[in-house]
Short mmCIF file of C-alpha atoms and ligand atoms in Angstrom, two decimals:
data_model
loop_
_atom_site.label_atom_id
_atom_site.label_comp_id
_atom_site.label_asym_id
_atom_site.label_seq_id
_atom_site.Cartn_x
_atom_site.Cartn_y
_atom_site.Cartn_z
CA MET X 8 46.60 73.18 118.17
CA GLU X 9 44.82 76.43 118.52
CA GLN X 10 45.56 78.64 115.54
CA THR X 11 44.16 81.75 113.95
CA LYS X 12 41.30 80.35 111.93
CA MET X 13 41.95 80.22 108.23
CA GLN X 14 39.44 81.91 105.96
CA ARG X 15 40.77 80.95 102.57
CA PHE X 16 43.15 78.37 101.15
CA PRO X 17 46.56 79.35 99.74
CA GLU X 18 46.24 81.35 96.49
CA ASP X 19 47.78 78.70 94.22
CA PHE X 20 45.94 75.79 95.84
CA LEU X 21 45.03 73.09 93.35
CA TRP X 22 41.37 72.19 93.81
CA GLY X 23 41.01 68.90 92.04
CA SER X 24 39.14 65.73 91.37
CA ALA X 25 40.37 62.28 90.37
CA SER X 26 39.70 59.12 88.39
CA ALA X 27 41.46 55.99 87.15
CA ALA X 28 41.51 54.60 83.61
CA TYR X 29 40.01 51.18 84.29
CA GLN X 30 37.23 52.64 86.40
CA ILE X 31 35.99 55.19 83.86
CA GLU X 32 37.20 54.60 80.32
CA GLY X 33 35.54 51.47 78.99
CA GLY X 34 36.40 50.92 75.32
CA TYR X 35 38.41 47.98 76.50
CA ARG X 36 38.95 46.55 72.99
CA GLU X 37 38.99 49.88 71.21
CA GLY X 38 41.75 52.11 69.90
CA GLY X 39 44.26 49.29 69.73
CA LYS X 40 44.22 48.75 73.49
CA GLY X 41 45.79 45.55 74.85
CA ILE X 42 44.31 43.32 77.54
CA SER X 43 45.16 44.12 81.15
CA ASN X 44 45.28 41.97 84.27
CA TRP X 45 41.95 43.53 85.29
CA ASP X 46 40.30 42.76 81.94
CA THR X 47 41.21 39.16 82.71
CA PHE X 48 40.49 39.09 86.44
CA VAL X 49 36.92 40.44 86.25
CA ARG X 50 36.01 37.48 84.06
CA ILE X 51 36.73 35.00 86.86
CA PRO X 52 33.32 34.16 88.34
CA GLY X 53 32.75 35.55 91.84
CA LYS X 54 35.62 38.04 91.82
CA THR X 55 33.63 41.29 91.49
CA TYR X 56 30.27 42.49 92.74
CA LYS X 57 27.61 40.96 90.47
CA GLY X 58 30.35 40.19 87.96
CA THR X 59 30.82 43.86 87.02
CA THR X 60 33.58 44.77 84.59
CA GLY X 61 35.16 47.92 83.22
CA ASP X 62 34.44 46.90 79.62
CA VAL X 63 32.22 49.95 79.21
CA ALA X 64 32.68 51.53 82.65
CA VAL X 65 31.21 55.05 82.35
CA ASP X 66 32.35 55.37 78.74
CA HIS X 67 34.82 58.18 79.34
CA TYR X 68 36.67 56.84 76.31
CA HIS X 69 33.92 58.32 74.15
CA LYS X 70 32.71 61.03 76.52
CA TYR X 71 35.94 62.62 77.70
CA LEU X 72 35.18 65.95 76.01
CA GLU X 73 31.85 66.18 77.82
CA ASP X 74 33.49 65.21 81.11
CA ILE X 75 36.26 67.78 80.80
CA GLN X 76 33.70 70.42 79.82
CA LEU X 77 31.88 69.67 83.09
CA MET X 78 35.20 70.04 84.95
CA ALA X 79 35.82 73.38 83.28
CA GLU X 80 32.35 74.64 84.19
CA MET X 81 33.09 73.68 87.76
CA GLY X 82 36.34 75.63 87.74
CA LEU X 83 38.53 72.63 88.56
CA LYS X 84 42.21 73.55 88.90
CA THR X 85 43.62 70.07 88.52
CA TYR X 86 42.37 66.77 87.16
CA ARG X 87 44.09 63.61 88.30
CA PHE X 88 43.69 60.67 85.90
CA SER X 89 45.64 57.55 85.09
CA ILE X 90 47.03 56.25 81.84
CA ALA X 91 46.22 52.71 80.81
CA TRP X 92 49.59 51.11 80.09
CA THR X 93 47.77 48.80 77.61
CA ARG X 94 46.70 51.78 75.48
CA ILE X 95 50.30 52.95 75.16
CA TYR X 96 51.93 49.54 74.80
CA PRO X 97 49.27 46.89 74.07
CA GLU X 98 51.99 44.25 74.43
CA GLY X 99 53.46 45.87 77.54
CA LYS X 100 56.51 47.05 75.57
CA GLY X 101 57.77 47.27 72.03
CA GLU X 102 55.46 48.94 69.54
CA LEU X 103 53.81 52.16 70.60
CA ASN X 104 50.07 52.40 69.94
CA GLN X 105 49.49 55.77 68.30
CA GLU X 106 45.74 55.72 68.91
CA GLY X 107 46.36 55.40 72.64
CA VAL X 108 48.87 58.22 72.54
CA ASP X 109 46.39 60.41 70.65
CA PHE X 110 43.67 59.71 73.19
CA TYR X 111 45.71 60.93 76.15
CA THR X 112 47.21 63.81 74.17
CA ALA X 113 43.65 64.97 73.51
CA ILE X 114 42.78 64.72 77.21
CA ILE X 115 45.88 66.64 78.28
CA ASN X 116 45.35 69.32 75.64
CA GLU X 117 41.72 69.70 76.53
CA CYS X 118 42.59 70.11 80.22
CA LEU X 119 45.24 72.71 79.43
CA ARG X 120 42.85 74.59 77.13
CA HIS X 121 40.59 74.97 80.16
CA HIS X 122 43.48 75.87 82.48
CA ILE X 123 43.13 72.57 84.32
CA GLU X 124 46.49 71.21 85.47
CA PRO X 125 46.75 67.57 84.36
CA MET X 126 47.99 65.33 87.18
CA VAL X 127 48.96 61.99 85.69
CA THR X 128 49.03 58.65 87.50
CA ILE X 129 51.38 56.36 85.62
CA TYR X 130 50.01 53.19 87.16
CA HIS X 131 46.58 52.73 88.70
CA TRP X 132 46.56 48.94 88.87
CA ASP X 133 45.97 47.84 85.23
CA LEU X 134 49.04 45.88 84.18
CA PRO X 135 49.38 44.48 80.65
CA GLN X 136 48.31 40.83 80.86
CA VAL X 137 51.12 39.79 78.49
CA LEU X 138 53.66 40.77 81.14
CA VAL X 139 51.85 38.60 83.67
CA ASP X 140 51.86 35.70 81.23
CA ALA X 141 55.51 36.25 80.28
CA TYR X 142 57.09 36.47 83.70
CA GLY X 143 54.45 36.87 86.42
CA GLY X 144 54.16 40.68 86.27
CA TRP X 145 55.14 42.28 89.56
CA GLU X 146 56.49 38.97 90.85
CA SER X 147 59.55 39.27 88.64
CA PRO X 148 62.23 41.97 88.77
CA GLN X 149 61.88 42.09 84.96
CA VAL X 150 58.83 44.29 85.46
CA ILE X 151 61.06 47.10 86.73
CA ASP X 152 62.70 47.78 83.36
CA ASP X 153 59.43 47.45 81.48
CA PHE X 154 57.75 49.86 83.87
CA VAL X 155 60.53 52.41 83.57
CA ALA X 156 60.53 52.12 79.76
CA TYR X 157 56.77 52.76 79.74
CA ALA X 158 57.13 55.71 82.13
CA LYS X 159 59.94 57.21 80.06
CA THR X 160 57.69 57.11 77.03
CA LEU X 161 55.11 59.13 78.95
CA PHE X 162 57.77 61.66 80.00
CA ARG X 163 58.98 61.95 76.42
CA LEU X 164 55.45 62.42 75.11
CA TRP X 165 54.04 64.76 77.74
CA GLY X 166 56.91 65.87 79.96
CA GLU X 167 56.59 69.44 78.71
CA LYS X 168 52.86 69.64 79.43
CA VAL X 169 52.41 67.61 82.60
CA LYS X 170 53.89 69.05 85.79
CA TYR X 171 52.50 66.51 88.30
CA TRP X 172 53.34 62.83 88.02
CA ILE X 173 52.22 60.06 90.35
CA THR X 174 54.26 56.92 89.80
CA LEU X 175 52.14 54.30 91.58
CA ASN X 176 48.66 54.47 93.01
CA GLU X 177 48.31 52.75 96.39
CA GLN X 178 51.09 50.22 96.13
CA ASN X 179 50.06 49.07 99.60
CA ILE X 180 46.55 48.22 98.43
CA PHE X 181 47.17 46.55 95.08
CA THR X 182 49.84 44.32 96.61
CA SER X 183 47.81 43.45 99.74
CA LEU X 184 44.68 42.61 97.79
CA GLY X 185 46.70 40.89 95.07
CA TRP X 186 48.97 38.65 97.16
CA LEU X 187 47.35 38.40 100.60
CA THR X 188 43.58 38.44 100.29
CA ALA X 189 43.16 37.29 96.66
CA GLN X 190 40.66 40.08 95.94
CA HIS X 191 42.69 41.74 93.19
CA PRO X 192 44.79 40.20 90.44
CA PRO X 193 46.69 37.93 90.49
CA GLY X 194 44.39 36.60 93.21
CA LYS X 195 47.03 35.01 95.46
CA PHE X 196 46.12 34.15 99.02
CA ASP X 197 48.38 34.64 102.05
CA ASP X 198 51.58 34.61 100.00
CA GLN X 199 53.51 36.82 102.40
CA LYS X 200 56.94 36.16 101.01
CA LYS X 201 55.81 37.13 97.51
CA PHE X 202 53.90 40.08 98.91
CA TYR X 203 57.07 41.65 100.28
CA GLN X 204 59.09 40.72 97.21
CA VAL X 205 56.49 42.21 94.88
CA ASN X 206 56.56 45.36 96.97
CA HIS X 207 60.30 45.60 96.65
CA HIS X 208 59.98 45.36 92.86
CA ALA X 209 57.33 48.06 92.92
CA PHE X 210 59.55 50.30 95.06
CA MET X 211 62.40 49.82 92.59
CA ALA X 212 60.11 50.59 89.65
CA HIS X 213 58.96 53.75 91.42
CA ALA X 214 62.50 54.81 92.34
CA LYS X 215 64.01 54.19 88.90
CA THR X 216 61.10 56.06 87.32
CA VAL X 217 61.70 59.07 89.56
CA LEU X 218 65.39 59.04 88.66
CA ALA X 219 64.64 58.62 84.94
CA TYR X 220 62.33 61.62 85.09
CA ARG X 221 65.08 63.80 86.50
CA GLU X 222 67.71 62.38 84.12
CA MET X 223 65.43 63.30 81.23
CA GLY X 224 65.37 66.86 82.52
CA GLY X 225 61.97 66.71 84.22
CA LYS X 226 61.65 69.68 86.53
CA GLY X 227 58.08 69.10 87.64
CA ASN X 228 56.59 67.32 90.61
CA ILE X 229 56.81 63.59 91.12
CA GLY X 230 55.89 61.19 93.93
CA ALA X 231 53.77 58.13 94.79
CA SER X 232 50.23 58.03 96.17
CA PHE X 233 49.83 56.07 99.35
CA ALA X 234 46.56 54.79 100.85
CA TYR X 235 47.13 56.22 104.29
CA THR X 236 44.99 54.87 107.13
CA PRO X 237 46.28 56.57 110.28
CA SER X 238 45.85 54.73 113.57
CA TYR X 239 44.76 55.34 117.15
CA ALA X 240 45.63 53.05 120.06
CA LEU X 241 42.44 51.60 121.57
CA ASP X 242 43.47 52.98 124.98
CA CYS X 243 46.60 53.78 126.98
CA ARG X 244 47.36 50.20 127.94
CA PRO X 245 50.99 49.86 126.84
CA ILE X 246 50.21 46.63 124.99
CA ASN X 247 47.68 48.48 122.82
CA VAL X 248 50.02 51.41 122.25
CA MET X 249 52.66 48.90 121.16
CA ALA X 250 50.06 47.34 118.83
CA LYS X 251 49.67 50.77 117.25
CA CYS X 252 53.44 51.15 116.99
CA ASN X 253 53.68 47.78 115.22
CA TYR X 254 50.75 48.60 112.96
CA ASP X 255 52.36 51.89 111.93
CA ASP X 256 55.66 50.21 111.08
CA LEU X 257 54.06 47.36 109.13
CA LYS X 258 51.16 49.16 107.48
CA ASN X 259 52.22 52.76 106.99
CA TYR X 260 55.94 53.45 107.42
CA TRP X 261 56.83 50.33 105.43
CA TRP X 262 55.77 52.30 102.34
CA MET X 263 56.13 55.94 103.28
CA ASP X 264 59.65 55.53 104.75
CA VAL X 265 60.83 53.99 101.49
CA TYR X 266 59.33 56.76 99.36
CA ALA X 267 60.59 59.52 101.63
CA TYR X 268 63.86 58.13 103.04
CA GLY X 269 64.74 55.13 100.87
CA ARG X 270 64.86 52.78 103.86
CA TYR X 271 62.68 50.12 105.43
CA PRO X 272 61.53 50.49 109.06
CA ILE X 273 63.98 48.53 111.22
CA ALA X 274 61.61 46.74 113.62
CA ALA X 275 59.33 45.64 110.78
CA MET X 276 62.29 44.37 108.75
CA THR X 277 63.60 42.44 111.77
CA TYR X 278 60.18 40.84 112.20
CA LEU X 279 60.07 39.81 108.53
CA LYS X 280 63.60 38.39 108.67
CA ASN X 281 62.70 36.34 111.74
CA LYS X 282 59.68 34.98 109.90
CA ASN X 283 61.75 34.37 106.78
CA ILE X 284 59.50 36.53 104.61
CA ALA X 285 61.77 39.54 104.09
CA PRO X 286 62.32 40.60 100.47
CA VAL X 287 65.54 39.84 98.65
CA ILE X 288 67.28 43.16 98.13
CA GLN X 289 70.00 43.35 95.46
CA ASP X 290 73.27 45.20 95.99
CA GLY X 291 72.80 48.82 95.09
CA ASP X 292 69.01 48.83 95.53
CA ILE X 293 69.05 50.83 98.75
CA GLU X 294 71.29 53.48 97.15
CA ILE X 295 68.78 53.81 94.31
CA LEU X 296 65.86 54.06 96.75
CA LYS X 297 67.67 56.73 98.73
CA LYS X 298 68.59 58.72 95.65
CA ALA X 299 64.99 58.64 94.43
CA ALA X 300 63.75 59.63 97.88
CA SER X 301 65.74 62.84 97.63
CA GLU X 302 64.11 63.61 94.27
CA ILE X 303 60.40 63.25 95.08
CA THR X 304 58.60 66.51 95.67
CA PHE X 305 55.47 65.37 97.49
CA MET X 306 53.81 62.55 99.36
CA GLY X 307 50.54 61.62 97.68
CA VAL X 308 47.83 60.64 100.15
CA ASN X 309 44.61 58.82 99.44
CA TYR X 310 42.61 59.26 102.61
CA TYR X 311 39.31 57.58 103.38
CA GLN X 312 39.39 56.46 106.99
CA SER X 313 41.37 55.96 110.19
CA CYS X 314 41.63 52.81 112.31
CA VAL X 315 41.99 51.63 115.89
CA CYS X 316 44.78 49.34 117.09
CA GLU X 317 44.47 46.78 119.84
CA TYR X 318 46.70 43.89 120.81
CA ASN X 319 45.69 40.71 118.98
CA PRO X 320 46.42 37.40 120.74
CA THR X 321 48.33 34.73 118.82
CA ASP X 322 45.10 32.82 118.23
CA GLY X 323 43.29 36.03 117.29
CA VAL X 324 41.81 37.39 114.07
CA THR X 325 43.65 37.14 110.75
CA PRO X 326 43.97 39.61 107.85
CA TYR X 327 41.42 37.54 105.98
CA GLY X 328 38.12 38.51 107.57
CA GLU X 329 35.14 39.37 105.38
CA MET X 330 35.21 42.76 103.65
CA ASN X 331 31.93 44.63 103.12
CA THR X 332 31.43 44.85 99.35
CA SER X 333 27.63 44.89 99.47
CA GLY X 334 26.89 48.17 101.23
CA ILE X 335 25.06 46.29 103.99
CA LYS X 336 26.26 48.01 107.15
CA GLY X 337 27.91 45.87 109.79
CA THR X 338 29.03 43.05 107.50
CA ALA X 339 32.77 43.82 107.61
CA GLN X 340 34.73 41.65 110.00
CA VAL X 341 37.58 42.73 112.29
CA THR X 342 40.98 41.89 110.85
CA GLY X 343 44.54 41.94 112.15
CA ILE X 344 47.78 40.02 112.46
CA PRO X 345 47.79 37.35 115.18
CA GLY X 346 50.22 38.19 117.99
CA ILE X 347 50.59 41.80 116.80
CA TYR X 348 47.52 43.98 116.26
CA LYS X 349 43.90 44.00 115.24
CA ASN X 350 41.67 46.83 114.06
CA PRO X 351 38.36 46.93 115.95
CA ALA X 352 35.69 49.51 115.08
CA ASN X 353 35.99 52.99 116.55
CA PRO X 354 32.96 53.57 118.81
CA TYR X 355 33.38 57.34 118.51
CA LEU X 356 33.00 57.47 114.75
CA LEU X 357 30.13 56.94 112.34
CA THR X 358 30.69 54.68 109.35
CA THR X 359 29.66 54.59 105.71
CA ASP X 360 27.36 51.86 104.43
CA TRP X 361 30.52 49.94 103.52
CA ASP X 362 31.74 50.12 107.15
CA TRP X 363 34.50 52.69 106.52
CA SER X 364 34.90 55.03 109.49
CA ILE X 365 34.20 58.70 108.83
CA ASP X 366 36.96 60.72 110.44
CA PRO X 367 37.80 64.20 109.12
CA MET X 368 40.41 64.74 111.83
CA GLY X 369 42.20 61.64 110.57
CA LEU X 370 43.09 63.64 107.46
CA GLN X 371 44.65 66.29 109.65
CA PHE X 372 46.65 63.55 111.43
CA CYS X 373 47.96 62.31 108.08
CA CYS X 374 49.18 65.77 107.14
CA ARG X 375 50.74 66.41 110.53
CA GLU X 376 52.52 63.05 110.55
CA ILE X 377 53.91 63.49 107.04
CA THR X 378 55.01 67.01 107.85
CA SER X 379 56.84 66.13 111.03
CA ARG X 380 58.21 62.74 109.95
CA TYR X 381 59.17 63.57 106.35
CA GLY X 382 58.94 67.32 105.93
CA LEU X 383 57.41 66.82 102.49
CA PRO X 384 54.69 68.78 100.70
CA ILE X 385 51.43 66.82 100.42
CA VAL X 386 49.07 66.09 97.57
CA ILE X 387 45.75 64.72 98.73
CA SER X 388 45.23 62.62 95.65
CA GLU X 389 41.94 61.05 96.80
CA ASN X 390 39.30 61.71 99.41
CA GLY X 391 35.59 61.06 99.14
CA LEU X 392 32.48 59.26 100.24
CA GLY X 393 31.15 56.08 98.66
CA ALA X 394 27.36 56.11 99.02
CA PHE X 395 24.08 55.01 97.47
CA ASP X 396 22.80 58.03 95.55
CA LYS X 397 19.32 58.46 94.20
CA MET X 398 18.39 60.45 91.16
CA GLU X 399 14.98 62.13 91.58
CA ALA X 400 12.37 62.35 88.84
CA ASP X 401 13.61 65.87 87.99
CA HIS X 402 17.16 64.48 87.51
CA LYS X 403 18.40 66.13 90.70
CA ILE X 404 20.68 64.27 93.11
CA HIS X 405 20.53 65.59 96.65
CA ASP X 406 23.75 64.21 98.13
CA ASP X 407 23.88 66.44 101.21
CA TYR X 408 25.70 63.60 103.09
CA ARG X 409 28.57 63.85 100.59
CA ILE X 410 28.67 67.63 100.93
CA ALA X 411 28.85 67.24 104.73
CA TYR X 412 31.65 64.67 104.39
CA LEU X 413 33.74 66.76 102.00
CA GLN X 414 33.12 69.99 103.89
CA ARG X 415 34.34 68.52 107.19
CA HIS X 416 37.38 66.92 105.57
CA LEU X 417 38.31 70.17 103.86
CA GLN X 418 37.94 72.08 107.11
CA ALA X 419 40.30 69.57 108.76
CA LEU X 420 42.70 70.01 105.86
CA GLY X 421 42.50 73.76 106.37
CA GLU X 422 43.50 73.24 110.00
CA ALA X 423 46.53 71.24 108.91
CA ILE X 424 47.55 74.00 106.51
CA GLU X 425 47.07 76.54 109.25
CA GLU X 426 49.35 74.44 111.45
CA GLY X 427 52.11 74.66 108.87
CA CYS X 428 51.58 71.62 106.65
CA LYS X 429 52.34 72.36 103.01
CA VAL X 430 49.35 70.92 101.18
CA VAL X 431 49.47 71.74 97.49
CA ALA X 432 46.45 69.93 96.10
CA TYR X 433 43.24 68.20 97.08
CA CYS X 434 41.40 65.82 94.75
CA THR X 435 37.94 64.55 95.48
CA TRP X 436 37.38 60.93 94.61
CA SER X 437 35.85 60.97 92.16
CA PHE X 438 34.77 63.40 89.44
CA THR X 439 32.12 61.24 87.77
CA ASP X 440 30.59 58.13 89.26
CA LEU X 441 32.67 55.16 88.22
CA LEU X 442 33.27 51.47 88.68
CA SER X 443 34.29 50.58 92.21
CA TRP X 444 36.71 47.67 91.68
CA LEU X 445 34.96 45.25 94.04
CA ASN X 446 31.69 47.06 94.75
CA GLY X 447 30.19 47.49 91.30
CA TYR X 448 28.45 50.70 90.26
CA GLN X 449 26.17 51.08 93.27
CA LYS X 450 28.92 52.55 95.48
CA ARG X 451 29.03 56.04 94.05
CA TYR X 452 31.71 58.65 94.70
CA GLY X 453 31.18 61.21 91.94
CA LEU X 454 30.22 64.86 91.88
CA ILE X 455 28.62 63.92 88.57
CA TYR X 456 26.00 61.20 88.56
CA VAL X 457 26.25 58.70 85.73
CA ASP X 458 23.09 56.89 84.79
CA ARG X 459 24.31 53.35 84.92
CA ASP X 460 24.10 50.40 87.25
CA GLU X 461 25.34 46.82 87.23
CA GLU X 462 23.05 46.02 84.30
CA GLY X 463 23.73 49.09 82.17
CA GLY X 464 22.08 52.49 81.63
CA THR X 465 22.04 55.53 79.35
CA LEU X 466 25.46 56.71 80.59
CA ASP X 467 24.09 60.25 80.66
CA ARG X 468 25.71 62.67 83.11
CA TYR X 469 23.87 64.74 85.75
CA LYS X 470 25.26 67.28 88.21
CA LYS X 471 24.77 66.31 91.84
CA ASP X 472 24.22 68.95 94.53
CA SER X 473 27.84 68.32 95.57
CA TYR X 474 28.97 69.50 92.12
CA TYR X 475 27.48 72.97 92.71
CA TRP X 476 28.76 73.01 96.28
CA TYR X 477 32.35 72.19 95.23
CA ARG X 478 32.17 74.77 92.43
CA ASN X 479 31.40 77.38 95.05
CA VAL X 480 34.25 76.17 97.28
CA ILE X 481 36.64 76.56 94.35
CA GLN X 482 35.24 79.94 93.31
CA THR X 483 35.72 81.31 96.83
CA ASN X 484 39.06 79.51 97.27
CA GLY X 485 37.68 77.76 100.30
CA GLU X 486 36.06 80.78 101.93
CA SER X 487 32.59 79.21 101.62
CA LEU X 488 33.75 76.38 103.91
CA TYR X 489 33.81 78.81 106.79
CA LYS X 490 30.46 80.52 106.24
C1 BG6 P 5 41.26 53.81 96.34
C2 BG6 P 5 41.57 53.63 94.89
O1 BG6 P 5 41.64 52.64 96.97
O2 BG6 P 5 39.98 53.98 96.75
C3 BG6 P 5 40.40 53.89 93.96
O3 BG6 P 5 42.69 54.35 94.49
C4 BG6 P 5 39.14 53.35 94.60
O4 BG6 P 5 40.69 53.34 92.72
C5 BG6 P 5 38.89 54.14 95.88
O5 BG6 P 5 38.01 53.36 93.79
C6 BG6 P 5 37.63 53.78 96.60
O6 BG6 P 5 37.62 52.41 96.88
P1 BG6 P 5 36.34 51.55 96.65
O7 BG6 P 5 36.74 50.15 96.98
O8 BG6 P 5 35.30 52.07 97.56
O9 BG6 P 5 35.99 51.74 95.22
#
């Protein structure tokens, strides 16, 4: 809609950047840390790009002071990072590991010393392996109590210092890749019944965590981060618009409606019941989900791309088409659910080398949809461009393509704010370069270049051009975006 053009972002806007423990820390056997599902999974031949692991990652475990110093120099207002459950409870529960506690206390204190608001993700995909061995991890409802106990420990330790908590990162992604496409642990293929059951357990873990936070007196902000891929119908043929409607119910509202309303979308649930793959829901669960929904204070959004929806015939493409993990453009295959929808490429948008569409306006759509459907404040907990970066002989990294990407997405975000969406934070993905779960180290997202590749490297840090650009955006509170 046409609005007065914004010149600056809201005064208290949290300009941020993000990371995840497994992707940056390394030190996988240090400081008393236990083994996670990812420590195990990456050792299965063929599961990750060139067999990459997070054993060393970008060595944030030893370099966190340097990294936070770089954040401070940039003027970052918030730093989103995740806690490795296995550093707190190496055995998933039971005895607390003091060294792990000390590590994150140091990070939080260092952030606060630099006036950087710590934004903590409780779970960014690294589950203690012992819980998988004991009862199948997310497949068992037992995980709910263990998750809540772990989260309560974090609230007890840092509840006074941390004002932003993200319960789960991209529940929709770790469950899809874990139980449908076998690309993440536990590597199950096409197990739809389990997929929906696992999701129900994750929803209950999220909800009970939110309620525990409030019961413990937590007055800060809490919510989940959702990987939101908004959709466009291919054209105005009703069958394609219905494909979009079905996609939205099954791929977006299935998660966001539960977080925000504590209920599952009706048409999607009917479809699952007819196919006999609906989750088993215990008496009282829906009440808990609803209660938690009234206690969250934001919808976390990880936004990378939008998609197109077209009707998919019953003998059409499946969800299991090839994903581009090599960076060779054009190698991703079209996927979809036979008889419901498929997601062809958008001819109006450019793509990254990994075939992700580049769509700044899609971010505005996300904000508008959340605002009108849920009326919730929004935390953009991830947004960024994965690209091949090159360090020049003088140690400069001229990532003008990343600057262009971020600039256009922030302008779109500004439009959403101007239109009345309450966006409280924006985190670039990522602060330093890091391990991309399936794409190794060559798919870089950072504002800081880390000298390492699949084989190794010095692990030295270098500021990319985008680092200086973002510093200026923060210093001018967004004004530089409009110059
Ligand atoms: C999100 C995750 O899915 O996207 C991050 O929360 C991840 O952990 C990011 O790294 C980018 O994905 P990818 O596959 O390009 O590394």
